[in-house]
PDB file of C-alpha atoms in Angstrom:
ATOM      1  CA  UNK L   1     106.146  97.122  96.949  1.00 84.00           C
ATOM      2  CA  UNK L   2     107.192 100.750  96.717  1.00 89.00           C
ATOM      3  CA  UNK L   3     103.577 101.913  97.157  1.00 90.00           C
ATOM      4  CA  UNK L   4     103.040  99.605 100.142  1.00 89.00           C
ATOM      5  CA  UNK L   5     106.314 100.761 101.723  1.00 91.00           C
ATOM      6  CA  UNK L   6     105.282 104.391 101.233  1.00 90.00           C
ATOM      7  CA  UNK L   7     101.830 103.688 102.718  1.00 85.00           C
ATOM      8  CA  UNK L   8     103.285 101.770 105.681  1.00 88.00           C
ATOM      9  CA  UNK L   9     105.810 104.564 106.309  1.00 88.00           C
ATOM     10  CA  UNK L  10     103.058 107.171 106.395  1.00 82.00           C
ATOM     11  CA  UNK L  11     100.248 105.290 108.152  1.00 78.00           C
ATOM     12  CA  UNK L  12     101.954 102.314 109.796  1.00 84.00           C
ATOM     13  CA  UNK L  13     101.983  98.689 108.735  1.00 87.00           C
ATOM     14  CA  UNK L  14      98.758  96.759 108.803  1.00 83.00           C
ATOM     15  CA  UNK L  15      98.377  93.763 111.107  1.00 86.00           C
ATOM     16  CA  UNK L  16      97.015  91.779 108.203  1.00 85.00           C
ATOM     17  CA  UNK L  17      95.915  92.008 104.593  1.00 83.00           C
ATOM     18  CA  UNK L  18      93.112  89.963 103.054  1.00 78.00           C
ATOM     19  CA  UNK L  19      93.349  89.043  99.395  1.00 78.00           C
ATOM     20  CA  UNK L  20      91.607  86.768  96.934  1.00 75.00           C
ATOM     21  CA  UNK L  21      94.928  85.109  96.118  1.00 76.00           C
ATOM     22  CA  UNK L  22      95.728  87.219  93.056  1.00 76.00           C
ATOM     23  CA  UNK L  23      99.293  86.736  91.860  1.00 80.00           C
ATOM     24  CA  UNK L  24     100.274  90.350  92.630  1.00 81.00           C
ATOM     25  CA  UNK L  25      99.905  89.741  96.388  1.00 79.00           C
ATOM     26  CA  UNK L  26     101.129  86.167  96.776  1.00 82.00           C
ATOM     27  CA  UNK L  27     104.406  86.087  94.841  1.00 87.00           C
ATOM     28  CA  UNK L  28     107.669  85.383  96.684  1.00 90.00           C
ATOM     29  CA  UNK L  29     108.821  89.023  96.743  1.00 91.00           C
ATOM     30  CA  UNK L  30     105.643  90.423  98.255  1.00 90.00           C
ATOM     31  CA  UNK L  31     105.369  87.553 100.752  1.00 90.00           C
ATOM     32  CA  UNK L  32     108.946  88.295 101.903  1.00 93.00           C
ATOM     33  CA  UNK L  33     108.045  92.013 102.172  1.00 94.00           C
ATOM     34  CA  UNK L  34     104.989  91.204 104.322  1.00 93.00           C
ATOM     35  CA  UNK L  35     107.085  88.894 106.498  1.00 93.00           C
ATOM     36  CA  UNK L  36     109.676  91.647 107.103  1.00 94.00           C
ATOM     37  CA  UNK L  37     106.889  94.046 108.080  1.00 94.00           C
ATOM     38  CA  UNK L  38     105.132  91.343 110.158  1.00 94.00           C
ATOM     39  CA  UNK L  39     101.928  91.576 108.121  1.00 92.00           C
ATOM     40  CA  UNK L  40      99.707  88.495 108.112  1.00 91.00           C
ATOM     41  CA  UNK L  41      98.513  87.587 104.610  1.00 87.00           C
ATOM     42  CA  UNK L  42      95.012  86.079 104.626  1.00 82.00           C
ATOM     43  CA  UNK L  43      93.885  84.460 101.389  1.00 79.00           C
ATOM     44  CA  UNK L  44      90.170  84.056 100.843  1.00 71.00           C
ATOM     45  CA  UNK L  45      88.745  81.137  98.941  1.00 63.00           C
ATOM     46  CA  UNK L  46      85.416  79.360  98.704  1.00 57.00           C
ATOM     47  CA  UNK L  47      86.370  77.856 102.089  1.00 55.00           C
ATOM     48  CA  UNK L  48      87.280  81.247 103.621  1.00 53.00           C
ATOM     49  CA  UNK L  49      84.968  83.814 101.970  1.00 54.00           C
ATOM     50  CA  UNK L  50      85.126  86.442 104.729  1.00 58.00           C
ATOM     51  CA  UNK L  51      87.548  88.855 103.049  1.00 57.00           C
ATOM     52  CA  UNK L  52      85.739  88.622  99.726  1.00 63.00           C
ATOM     53  CA  UNK L  53      82.470  89.508 101.458  1.00 71.00           C
ATOM     54  CA  UNK L  54      84.083  92.521 103.133  1.00 69.00           C
ATOM     55  CA  UNK L  55      85.409  93.722  99.782  1.00 70.00           C
ATOM     56  CA  UNK L  56      82.004  93.350  98.134  1.00 77.00           C
ATOM     57  CA  UNK L  57      80.341  95.221 101.003  1.00 78.00           C
ATOM     58  CA  UNK L  58      82.901  98.042 100.678  1.00 78.00           C
ATOM     59  CA  UNK L  59      82.231  98.314  96.930  1.00 83.00           C
ATOM     60  CA  UNK L  60      78.474  98.515  97.569  1.00 89.00           C
ATOM     61  CA  UNK L  61      79.007 101.238 100.172  1.00 85.00           C
ATOM     62  CA  UNK L  62      81.193 103.238  97.776  1.00 85.00           C
ATOM     63  CA  UNK L  63      78.645 102.889  94.955  1.00 89.00           C
ATOM     64  CA  UNK L  64      75.826 104.040  97.249  1.00 89.00           C
ATOM     65  CA  UNK L  65      77.915 106.976  98.442  1.00 87.00           C
ATOM     66  CA  UNK L  66      78.627 108.080  94.866  1.00 85.00           C
ATOM     67  CA  UNK L  67      75.052 107.550  93.675  1.00 86.00           C
ATOM     68  CA  UNK L  68      73.504 109.521  96.535  1.00 87.00           C
ATOM     69  CA  UNK L  69      75.954 112.437  96.504  1.00 84.00           C
ATOM     70  CA  UNK L  70      76.672 113.177  92.852  1.00 81.00           C
ATOM     71  CA  UNK L  71      74.703 113.630  89.663  1.00 74.00           C
ATOM     72  CA  UNK L  72      75.677 112.541  86.163  1.00 71.00           C
ATOM     73  CA  UNK L  73      77.248 115.911  85.353  1.00 75.00           C
ATOM     74  CA  UNK L  74      78.589 116.614  88.837  1.00 71.00           C
ATOM     75  CA  UNK L  75      82.269 116.229  89.663  1.00 75.00           C
ATOM     76  CA  UNK L  76      83.495 114.222  92.625  1.00 75.00           C
ATOM     77  CA  UNK L  77      85.240 117.423  93.696  1.00 75.00           C
ATOM     78  CA  UNK L  78      82.208 118.959  95.416  1.00 79.00           C
ATOM     79  CA  UNK L  79      81.358 119.801  99.014  1.00 81.00           C
ATOM     80  CA  UNK L  80      78.467 117.327  99.174  1.00 83.00           C
ATOM     81  CA  UNK L  81      80.712 114.412  98.211  1.00 84.00           C
ATOM     82  CA  UNK L  82      83.514 115.528 100.548  1.00 84.00           C
ATOM     83  CA  UNK L  83      81.139 115.733 103.526  1.00 85.00           C
ATOM     84  CA  UNK L  84      79.677 112.315 102.662  1.00 87.00           C
ATOM     85  CA  UNK L  85      83.175 110.789 102.547  1.00 86.00           C
ATOM     86  CA  UNK L  86      84.117 112.342 105.885  1.00 87.00           C
ATOM     87  CA  UNK L  87      80.924 111.019 107.473  1.00 87.00           C
ATOM     88  CA  UNK L  88      81.624 107.560 106.057  1.00 86.00           C
ATOM     89  CA  UNK L  89      85.169 107.673 107.447  1.00 87.00           C
ATOM     90  CA  UNK L  90      83.778 108.604 110.889  1.00 86.00           C
ATOM     91  CA  UNK L  91      81.123 105.834 110.942  1.00 86.00           C
ATOM     92  CA  UNK L  92      82.150 102.801 113.040  1.00 88.00           C
ATOM     93  CA  UNK L  93      82.584  99.567 111.104  1.00 82.00           C
ATOM     94  CA  UNK L  94      80.462  96.593 112.035  1.00 78.00           C
ATOM     95  CA  UNK L  95      82.496  94.263 114.231  1.00 75.00           C
ATOM     96  CA  UNK L  96      85.430  96.642 114.644  1.00 79.00           C
ATOM     97  CA  UNK L  97      83.673  99.233 116.831  1.00 85.00           C
ATOM     98  CA  UNK L  98      85.977 101.821 115.318  1.00 87.00           C
ATOM     99  CA  UNK L  99      85.582 104.059 112.297  1.00 87.00           C
ATOM    100  CA  UNK L 100      87.979 103.885 109.323  1.00 85.00           C
ATOM    101  CA  UNK L 101      89.365 107.305 110.333  1.00 84.00           C
ATOM    102  CA  UNK L 102      90.099 106.032 113.838  1.00 86.00           C
ATOM    103  CA  UNK L 103      91.814 102.947 112.460  1.00 82.00           C
ATOM    104  CA  UNK L 104      93.955 105.019 110.077  1.00 79.00           C
ATOM    105  CA  UNK L 105      94.702 108.094 112.178  1.00 82.00           C
ATOM    106  CA  UNK L 106      93.751 107.215 115.746  1.00 81.00           C
ATOM    107  CA  UNK L 107      91.072 109.916 115.901  1.00 82.00           C
ATOM    108  CA  UNK L 108      87.801 111.054 114.409  1.00 78.00           C
ATOM    109  CA  UNK L 109      87.945 113.600 111.607  1.00 81.00           C
ATOM    110  CA  UNK L 110      86.080 116.903 111.866  1.00 77.00           C
ATOM    111  CA  UNK L 111      83.178 116.524 109.435  1.00 76.00           C
ATOM    112  CA  UNK L 112      80.725 119.233 110.426  1.00 70.00           C
ATOM    113  CA  UNK L 113      78.474 116.931 112.487  1.00 70.00           C
ATOM    114  CA  UNK L 114      78.233 118.172 116.087  1.00 70.00           C
ATOM    115  CA  UNK L 115      80.053 115.858 118.531  1.00 68.00           C
ATOM    116  CA  UNK L 116      80.913 115.882 122.207  1.00 70.00           C
ATOM    117  CA  UNK L 117      84.065 117.872 122.993  1.00 70.00           C
ATOM    118  CA  UNK L 118      85.995 114.798 124.191  1.00 68.00           C
ATOM    119  CA  UNK L 119      85.541 113.243 120.733  1.00 60.00           C
TER     120      UNK L 119
END
C-alpha cells in the first residue's frame, strides 16, 4: 500500500484498476485502501477478459520496443531506447484517444518529433 499511496500522491489516484484477481490486490486491506481513495477494482476472469487482454497487449508492445531498440550487448540506458519510450508514451491508446503521457501528466512529452506549437 505504501507504493500505491506514494504513486497516488505524486500522480493522482486512478479511477480504476484492473487485476486478474491475484491475492495481493484483493485482500481486505487493499480493498479498504482502494475504497478510501475511491478507486474501482475490476477483476478479470474468463467471463471478463478485457483487462487481461490489455495487459497482454502492453507486454507485447514492451517486448517489441525492447527488441527493436536494443541489441544483445546494448544497455537500456541509451538514447535510442529513451526516444522510443518517449514516442510510445506520446502515442494515443486505442479507445482512449489519449496517450499514456497525457493520461499521467495531462500533456504530451517533448520527444524530438516536430509537433504543432499548441501541442
